[in-house]
PDB file of C-alpha atoms in Angstrom:
ATOM      1  CA  GLN A 201     -29.766 -51.078  33.184  1.00 65.00           C
ATOM      2  CA  LYS A 202     -29.455 -48.069  30.912  1.00 74.00           C
ATOM      3  CA  GLU A 203     -32.061 -45.395  31.428  1.00 90.00           C
ATOM      4  CA  VAL A 204     -32.945 -45.210  27.748  1.00 94.00           C
ATOM      5  CA  GLU A 205     -32.149 -48.220  25.595  1.00 94.00           C
ATOM      6  CA  GLN A 206     -32.061 -48.492  21.853  1.00 94.00           C
ATOM      7  CA  ASN A 207     -30.741 -51.108  19.490  1.00 90.00           C
ATOM      8  CA  SER A 208     -27.622 -49.565  18.008  1.00 87.00           C
ATOM      9  CA  GLY A 209     -28.236 -51.170  14.626  1.00 87.00           C
ATOM     10  CA  PRO A 210     -27.482 -50.619  11.908  1.00 94.00           C
ATOM     11  CA  LEU A 211     -31.021 -51.117  10.695  1.00 96.00           C
ATOM     12  CA  SER A 212     -31.068 -51.482   6.950  1.00 97.00           C
ATOM     13  CA  VAL A 213     -34.276 -51.133   4.936  1.00 97.00           C
ATOM     14  CA  PRO A 214     -34.916 -50.784   1.200  1.00 97.00           C
ATOM     15  CA  GLU A 215     -36.193 -47.527  -0.188  1.00 97.00           C
ATOM     16  CA  GLY A 216     -39.969 -47.280   0.122  1.00 97.00           C
ATOM     17  CA  ALA A 217     -40.195 -49.688   3.048  1.00 97.00           C
ATOM     18  CA  ILE A 218     -41.282 -48.952   6.608  1.00 97.00           C
ATOM     19  CA  ALA A 219     -38.466 -48.459   9.106  1.00 97.00           C
ATOM     20  CA  SER A 220     -39.336 -49.319  12.709  1.00 97.00           C
ATOM     21  CA  LEU A 221     -37.189 -47.936  15.493  1.00 97.00           C
ATOM     22  CA  ASN A 222     -37.685 -48.957  19.088  1.00 97.00           C
ATOM     23  CA  CYS A 223     -36.788 -47.569  22.489  1.00 96.00           C
ATOM     24  CA  THR A 224     -37.399 -48.570  26.089  1.00 97.00           C
ATOM     25  CA  TYR A 225     -36.964 -46.434  29.171  1.00 96.00           C
ATOM     26  CA  SER A 226     -36.484 -47.357  32.786  1.00 94.00           C
ATOM     27  CA  ASP A 227     -38.243 -44.653  34.813  1.00 92.00           C
ATOM     28  CA  ARG A 228     -42.028 -44.967  34.890  1.00 92.00           C
ATOM     29  CA  GLY A 229     -42.258 -41.349  35.902  1.00 90.00           C
ATOM     30  CA  SER A 230     -41.032 -40.039  32.551  1.00 91.00           C
ATOM     31  CA  GLN A 231     -43.701 -37.891  30.963  1.00 90.00           C
ATOM     32  CA  SER A 232     -42.354 -36.590  27.660  1.00 93.00           C
ATOM     33  CA  PHE A 233     -40.762 -38.488  24.822  1.00 95.00           C
ATOM     34  CA  PHE A 234     -38.854 -37.307  21.811  1.00 95.00           C
ATOM     35  CA  TRP A 235     -37.227 -38.590  18.663  1.00 96.00           C
ATOM     36  CA  TYR A 236     -34.262 -36.709  17.263  1.00 95.00           C
ATOM     37  CA  ARG A 237     -32.533 -37.346  13.969  1.00 96.00           C
ATOM     38  CA  GLN A 238     -28.774 -36.859  13.762  1.00 95.00           C
ATOM     39  CA  TYR A 239     -26.836 -36.950  10.541  1.00 95.00           C
ATOM     40  CA  SER A 240     -23.179 -37.851  10.732  1.00 91.00           C
ATOM     41  CA  GLY A 241     -21.115 -34.934  12.005  1.00 89.00           C
ATOM     42  CA  LYS A 242     -24.198 -32.829  12.649  1.00 92.00           C
ATOM     43  CA  SER A 243     -26.216 -31.976  15.729  1.00 92.00           C
ATOM     44  CA  PRO A 244     -29.583 -33.588  16.530  1.00 93.00           C
ATOM     45  CA  GLU A 245     -32.810 -32.287  15.068  1.00 92.00           C
ATOM     46  CA  LEU A 246     -36.199 -32.809  16.710  1.00 91.00           C
ATOM     47  CA  ILE A 247     -38.559 -34.748  14.466  1.00 94.00           C
ATOM     48  CA  MET A 248     -41.281 -36.034  16.788  1.00 94.00           C
ATOM     49  CA  PHE A 249     -42.515 -35.656  20.334  1.00 93.00           C
ATOM     50  CA  ILE A 250     -45.275 -37.512  22.144  1.00 95.00           C
ATOM     51  CA  TYR A 251     -46.778 -37.181  25.583  1.00 93.00           C
ATOM     52  CA  SER A 252     -49.795 -39.524  25.631  1.00 93.00           C
ATOM     53  CA  ASN A 253     -50.261 -43.220  25.079  1.00 95.00           C
ATOM     54  CA  GLY A 254     -51.068 -44.179  21.530  1.00 96.00           C
ATOM     55  CA  ASP A 255     -49.962 -42.999  18.133  1.00 96.00           C
ATOM     56  CA  LYS A 256     -49.015 -39.601  16.839  1.00 96.00           C
ATOM     57  CA  GLU A 257     -48.570 -39.061  13.129  1.00 97.00           C
ATOM     58  CA  ASP A 258     -46.716 -36.307  11.312  1.00 96.00           C
ATOM     59  CA  GLY A 259     -46.245 -36.837   7.600  1.00 97.00           C
ATOM     60  CA  ARG A 260     -44.252 -40.023   7.049  1.00 97.00           C
ATOM     61  CA  PHE A 261     -43.427 -40.305  10.747  1.00 98.00           C
ATOM     62  CA  THR A 262     -45.494 -41.994  13.442  1.00 98.00           C
ATOM     63  CA  ALA A 263     -44.485 -42.063  17.084  1.00 97.00           C
ATOM     64  CA  GLN A 264     -46.016 -44.698  19.317  1.00 97.00           C
ATOM     65  CA  LEU A 265     -46.027 -44.625  23.101  1.00 97.00           C
ATOM     66  CA  ASN A 266     -46.931 -47.357  25.546  1.00 97.00           C
ATOM     67  CA  LYS A 267     -46.307 -46.155  29.079  1.00 95.00           C
ATOM     68  CA  ALA A 268     -47.379 -49.438  30.657  1.00 95.00           C
ATOM     69  CA  SER A 269     -44.622 -51.231  28.749  1.00 95.00           C
ATOM     70  CA  GLN A 270     -42.265 -48.242  28.953  1.00 96.00           C
ATOM     71  CA  TYR A 271     -41.839 -48.404  25.228  1.00 96.00           C
ATOM     72  CA  VAL A 272     -41.582 -45.776  22.528  1.00 97.00           C
ATOM     73  CA  SER A 273     -41.250 -46.394  18.827  1.00 97.00           C
ATOM     74  CA  LEU A 274     -40.842 -44.438  15.630  1.00 98.00           C
ATOM     75  CA  LEU A 275     -42.153 -45.620  12.295  1.00 98.00           C
ATOM     76  CA  ILE A 276     -40.914 -44.081   9.081  1.00 98.00           C
ATOM     77  CA  ARG A 277     -43.110 -44.858   6.100  1.00 98.00           C
ATOM     78  CA  ASP A 278     -41.901 -44.766   2.506  1.00 98.00           C
ATOM     79  CA  SER A 279     -38.301 -44.613   3.698  1.00 98.00           C
ATOM     80  CA  GLN A 280     -35.958 -42.519   1.591  1.00 97.00           C
ATOM     81  CA  PRO A 281     -32.152 -42.599   1.338  1.00 97.00           C
ATOM     82  CA  SER A 282     -32.200 -39.140   2.914  1.00 97.00           C
ATOM     83  CA  ASP A 283     -33.656 -40.732   6.050  1.00 97.00           C
ATOM     84  CA  SER A 284     -30.340 -42.514   6.603  1.00 97.00           C
ATOM     85  CA  ALA A 285     -29.136 -41.155   9.934  1.00 97.00           C
ATOM     86  CA  THR A 286     -28.909 -41.990  13.608  1.00 96.00           C
ATOM     87  CA  TYR A 287     -32.185 -41.667  15.475  1.00 97.00           C
ATOM     88  CA  LEU A 288     -31.992 -40.729  19.127  1.00 96.00           C
ATOM     89  CA  CYS A 289     -34.760 -41.551  21.543  1.00 97.00           C
ATOM     90  CA  ALA A 290     -34.998 -39.115  24.435  1.00 95.00           C
ATOM     91  CA  VAL A 291     -37.133 -38.914  27.549  1.00 94.00           C
ATOM     92  CA  THR A 292     -37.482 -36.269  30.193  1.00 91.00           C
ATOM     93  CA  ASP A 293     -35.985 -37.161  33.560  1.00 88.00           C
ATOM     94  CA  PRO A 294     -38.669 -37.126  36.267  1.00 84.00           C
ATOM     95  CA  ARG A 295     -35.998 -36.812  38.951  1.00 85.00           C
ATOM     96  CA  THR A 296     -35.452 -33.287  37.636  1.00 83.00           C
ATOM     97  CA  GLY A 297     -39.126 -32.505  37.266  1.00 80.00           C
ATOM     98  CA  GLY A 298     -38.788 -33.104  33.544  1.00 78.00           C
ATOM     99  CA  PHE A 299     -36.241 -30.336  33.271  1.00 82.00           C
ATOM    100  CA  LYS A 300     -33.463 -32.521  31.901  1.00 88.00           C
ATOM    101  CA  THR A 301     -33.548 -34.940  29.013  1.00 90.00           C
ATOM    102  CA  ILE A 302     -31.928 -38.354  28.879  1.00 92.00           C
ATOM    103  CA  PHE A 303     -30.813 -39.650  25.495  1.00 93.00           C
ATOM    104  CA  GLY A 304     -30.451 -43.148  24.218  1.00 94.00           C
ATOM    105  CA  ALA A 305     -27.322 -44.090  22.311  1.00 92.00           C
ATOM    106  CA  GLY A 306     -29.208 -44.023  19.026  1.00 94.00           C
ATOM    107  CA  THR A 307     -30.105 -46.429  16.244  1.00 96.00           C
ATOM    108  CA  ARG A 308     -28.328 -46.093  12.921  1.00 96.00           C
ATOM    109  CA  LEU A 309     -30.677 -46.401   9.974  1.00 97.00           C
ATOM    110  CA  PHE A 310     -29.574 -47.086   6.417  1.00 97.00           C
ATOM    111  CA  VAL A 311     -32.088 -46.786   3.610  1.00 97.00           C
ATOM    112  CA  LYS A 312     -30.846 -48.526   0.484  1.00 96.00           C
ATOM    113  CA  ALA A 313     -31.741 -46.990  -2.845  1.00 93.00           C
TER     114      ALA A 313
ATOM    115  CA  GLY B 243     -38.282 -24.048  14.902  1.00 64.00           C
ATOM    116  CA  ALA B 244     -36.043 -21.931  17.065  1.00 79.00           C
ATOM    117  CA  VAL B 245     -32.493 -21.319  15.872  1.00 86.00           C
ATOM    118  CA  VAL B 246     -29.354 -21.645  17.936  1.00 91.00           C
ATOM    119  CA  SER B 247     -26.165 -20.485  16.278  1.00 93.00           C
ATOM    120  CA  GLN B 248     -22.976 -22.201  17.476  1.00 96.00           C
ATOM    121  CA  HIS B 249     -19.406 -21.193  16.623  1.00 96.00           C
ATOM    122  CA  PRO B 250     -16.895 -22.351  15.704  1.00 96.00           C
ATOM    123  CA  SER B 251     -17.989 -25.451  13.814  1.00 96.00           C
ATOM    124  CA  TRP B 252     -14.632 -27.058  14.273  1.00 96.00           C
ATOM    125  CA  VAL B 253     -11.386 -26.169  15.947  1.00 96.00           C
ATOM    126  CA  ILE B 254      -7.964 -27.729  16.152  1.00 96.00           C
ATOM    127  CA  CYS B 255      -5.726 -26.615  18.970  1.00 95.00           C
ATOM    128  CA  LYS B 256      -2.540 -27.554  20.723  1.00 96.00           C
ATOM    129  CA  SER B 257      -2.559 -29.291  24.061  1.00 96.00           C
ATOM    130  CA  GLY B 258      -2.596 -26.810  26.909  1.00 96.00           C
ATOM    131  CA  THR B 259      -4.444 -24.045  25.106  1.00 96.00           C
ATOM    132  CA  SER B 260      -7.973 -22.839  25.812  1.00 96.00           C
ATOM    133  CA  VAL B 261     -10.881 -22.867  23.411  1.00 97.00           C
ATOM    134  CA  LYS B 262     -14.094 -20.857  23.625  1.00 97.00           C
ATOM    135  CA  ILE B 263     -17.330 -22.037  22.056  1.00 97.00           C
ATOM    136  CA  GLU B 264     -20.248 -19.630  21.630  1.00 96.00           C
ATOM    137  CA  CYS B 265     -23.926 -20.343  21.347  1.00 95.00           C
ATOM    138  CA  ARG B 266     -26.475 -17.697  20.473  1.00 93.00           C
ATOM    139  CA  SER B 267     -30.229 -18.108  20.373  1.00 89.00           C
ATOM    140  CA  LEU B 268     -31.259 -16.053  17.360  1.00 89.00           C
ATOM    141  CA  ASP B 269     -35.040 -15.894  17.486  1.00 85.00           C
ATOM    142  CA  PHE B 270     -35.925 -16.777  21.068  1.00 83.00           C
ATOM    143  CA  GLN B 271     -34.683 -16.126  24.553  1.00 84.00           C
ATOM    144  CA  ALA B 272     -32.889 -19.156  25.933  1.00 81.00           C
ATOM    145  CA  THR B 273     -33.531 -19.056  29.640  1.00 82.00           C
ATOM    146  CA  THR B 274     -31.603 -22.281  29.924  1.00 87.00           C
ATOM    147  CA  MET B 275     -28.741 -23.612  27.844  1.00 91.00           C
ATOM    148  CA  PHE B 276     -27.598 -27.224  28.097  1.00 93.00           C
ATOM    149  CA  TRP B 277     -24.087 -28.204  27.084  1.00 96.00           C
ATOM    150  CA  TYR B 278     -23.477 -31.724  25.810  1.00 96.00           C
ATOM    151  CA  ARG B 279     -20.483 -33.714  24.746  1.00 96.00           C
ATOM    152  CA  GLN B 280     -20.652 -36.575  22.283  1.00 94.00           C
ATOM    153  CA  PHE B 281     -17.894 -39.075  21.541  1.00 92.00           C
ATOM    154  CA  PRO B 282     -18.002 -41.044  18.271  1.00 87.00           C
ATOM    155  CA  LYS B 283     -20.903 -43.493  18.076  1.00 83.00           C
ATOM    156  CA  GLN B 284     -22.025 -42.618  21.580  1.00 87.00           C
ATOM    157  CA  SER B 285     -24.975 -40.702  22.869  1.00 86.00           C
ATOM    158  CA  LEU B 286     -25.110 -37.143  24.056  1.00 91.00           C
ATOM    159  CA  MET B 287     -23.834 -36.734  27.579  1.00 92.00           C
ATOM    160  CA  LEU B 288     -25.008 -33.707  29.502  1.00 93.00           C
ATOM    161  CA  MET B 289     -22.086 -31.742  30.884  1.00 95.00           C
ATOM    162  CA  ALA B 290     -23.749 -28.768  32.489  1.00 94.00           C
ATOM    163  CA  THR B 291     -26.824 -26.604  32.647  1.00 92.00           C
ATOM    164  CA  SER B 292     -26.605 -22.853  32.544  1.00 89.00           C
ATOM    165  CA  ASN B 293     -29.261 -20.340  33.370  1.00 85.00           C
ATOM    166  CA  GLU B 294     -29.024 -16.693  32.454  1.00 81.00           C
ATOM    167  CA  GLY B 295     -27.374 -14.666  35.156  1.00 79.00           C
ATOM    168  CA  SER B 296     -26.476 -17.519  37.471  1.00 82.00           C
ATOM    169  CA  LYS B 297     -23.716 -20.055  37.905  1.00 86.00           C
ATOM    170  CA  ALA B 298     -23.813 -23.189  35.821  1.00 90.00           C
ATOM    171  CA  THR B 299     -24.720 -26.524  37.333  1.00 92.00           C
ATOM    172  CA  TYR B 300     -22.330 -29.287  36.386  1.00 95.00           C
ATOM    173  CA  GLU B 301     -23.079 -32.978  36.076  1.00 93.00           C
ATOM    174  CA  GLN B 302     -21.203 -35.434  38.225  1.00 93.00           C
ATOM    175  CA  GLY B 303     -17.715 -36.056  36.937  1.00 93.00           C
ATOM    176  CA  VAL B 304     -17.467 -32.854  34.912  1.00 94.00           C
ATOM    177  CA  GLU B 305     -14.735 -30.510  36.119  1.00 93.00           C
ATOM    178  CA  LYS B 306     -16.183 -27.048  36.514  1.00 91.00           C
ATOM    179  CA  ASP B 307     -12.740 -25.422  36.555  1.00 93.00           C
ATOM    180  CA  LYS B 308     -11.896 -27.028  33.247  1.00 95.00           C
ATOM    181  CA  PHE B 309     -15.161 -26.366  31.453  1.00 96.00           C
ATOM    182  CA  LEU B 310     -16.080 -22.766  32.183  1.00 95.00           C
ATOM    183  CA  ILE B 311     -19.611 -21.795  31.283  1.00 93.00           C
ATOM    184  CA  ASN B 312     -20.950 -18.289  31.102  1.00 89.00           C
ATOM    185  CA  HIS B 313     -24.553 -17.370  30.379  1.00 87.00           C
ATOM    186  CA  ALA B 314     -24.414 -13.612  30.522  1.00 81.00           C
ATOM    187  CA  SER B 315     -27.593 -12.905  28.601  1.00 85.00           C
ATOM    188  CA  LEU B 316     -30.751 -14.611  27.408  1.00 84.00           C
ATOM    189  CA  THR B 317     -29.240 -15.010  23.972  1.00 88.00           C
ATOM    190  CA  LEU B 318     -25.611 -15.927  24.612  1.00 91.00           C
ATOM    191  CA  SER B 319     -23.904 -18.784  26.424  1.00 92.00           C
ATOM    192  CA  THR B 320     -20.254 -19.733  26.144  1.00 94.00           C
ATOM    193  CA  LEU B 321     -18.229 -22.812  27.028  1.00 96.00           C
ATOM    194  CA  THR B 322     -14.489 -22.452  27.491  1.00 96.00           C
ATOM    195  CA  VAL B 323     -12.372 -25.580  27.562  1.00 97.00           C
ATOM    196  CA  THR B 324      -9.325 -24.554  29.556  1.00 96.00           C
ATOM    197  CA  SER B 325      -5.938 -26.211  29.178  1.00 95.00           C
ATOM    198  CA  ALA B 326      -7.325 -28.625  26.638  1.00 96.00           C
ATOM    199  CA  HIS B 327      -5.831 -32.104  26.326  1.00 96.00           C
ATOM    200  CA  PRO B 328      -6.271 -34.768  23.643  1.00 96.00           C
ATOM    201  CA  GLU B 329      -8.862 -36.585  25.768  1.00 95.00           C
ATOM    202  CA  ASP B 330     -11.046 -33.462  25.535  1.00 96.00           C
ATOM    203  CA  SER B 331     -11.363 -33.998  21.795  1.00 96.00           C
ATOM    204  CA  SER B 332     -15.052 -34.457  21.184  1.00 96.00           C
ATOM    205  CA  PHE B 333     -18.170 -33.012  19.584  1.00 96.00           C
ATOM    206  CA  TYR B 334     -19.611 -30.300  21.827  1.00 97.00           C
ATOM    207  CA  ILE B 335     -23.216 -29.256  21.347  1.00 96.00           C
ATOM    208  CA  CYS B 336     -25.305 -26.610  23.031  1.00 95.00           C
ATOM    209  CA  SER B 337     -29.048 -26.689  23.296  1.00 93.00           C
ATOM    210  CA  GLY B 338     -31.381 -23.910  24.231  1.00 89.00           C
ATOM    211  CA  VAL B 339     -34.712 -24.083  25.967  1.00 83.00           C
ATOM    212  CA  ALA B 340     -37.213 -21.266  26.071  1.00 74.00           C
ATOM    213  CA  GLY B 341     -39.154 -20.527  29.221  1.00 65.00           C
ATOM    214  CA  GLY B 342     -39.728 -23.920  30.807  1.00 63.00           C
ATOM    215  CA  GLY B 343     -40.219 -25.792  27.560  1.00 70.00           C
ATOM    216  CA  GLU B 344     -39.002 -29.321  27.046  1.00 76.00           C
ATOM    217  CA  LYS B 345     -38.112 -29.270  23.387  1.00 80.00           C
ATOM    218  CA  LEU B 346     -34.413 -28.865  22.804  1.00 84.00           C
ATOM    219  CA  PHE B 347     -33.131 -26.661  20.005  1.00 88.00           C
ATOM    220  CA  PHE B 348     -29.583 -27.614  19.231  1.00 92.00           C
ATOM    221  CA  GLY B 349     -26.699 -25.580  17.947  1.00 94.00           C
ATOM    222  CA  SER B 350     -24.804 -27.003  14.998  1.00 95.00           C
ATOM    223  CA  GLY B 351     -22.067 -28.417  17.217  1.00 96.00           C
ATOM    224  CA  THR B 352     -18.336 -27.854  17.534  1.00 97.00           C
ATOM    225  CA  GLN B 353     -15.846 -30.579  16.700  1.00 96.00           C
ATOM    226  CA  LEU B 354     -12.814 -30.036  18.922  1.00 97.00           C
ATOM    227  CA  SER B 355      -9.556 -31.765  18.125  1.00 96.00           C
ATOM    228  CA  VAL B 356      -6.702 -31.313  20.576  1.00 96.00           C
ATOM    229  CA  LEU B 357      -3.267 -32.280  19.279  1.00 95.00           C
TER     230      LEU B 357
END
């Protein structure tokens, strides 16, 4: 079982729709959770982080965390073509005291104009 | 957010040569720098962790004599790929962390192509 699992996609949504990206992780001890956006040929950029169960909203982005289900999601409202990218889910590795981060393989999102 | 400057952005070299990649934290002191490698359509794989003034810690399967890491100051870390071969062709990315934080600030990445 992979430590951080994501559907590779591609996930295709029309402009203006809500894009829902999902991620599961294997280690219950993980404490911190991140979503990074990576455009093709570029390095990742942090867009959201969440530490507690529930929802966290920042502009058009909402991160959701359910530690009991070991599940993290990212919602993108009013999706724009510029949101087309690969979204990486990342969790801190409790075996390293949270020092290291484990990345999922990413979900490719296409927003159609 | 914090800025990490990475150079070069891309490099093409002949097999057997060495390539140095530099990462500088511009507006914060990176006590730790992580070096990642990413193959096409795959996730980031951690290669090594460097802390200022000490030897780097390499992940299992990463050859420390091939991938030389130096973290001489709180603002500069370098990765040298020695005797590069075509299988070393990849996207290399550094990421700095300030003082025990968890958020990663990535450099812009270096696309290495070894002919």
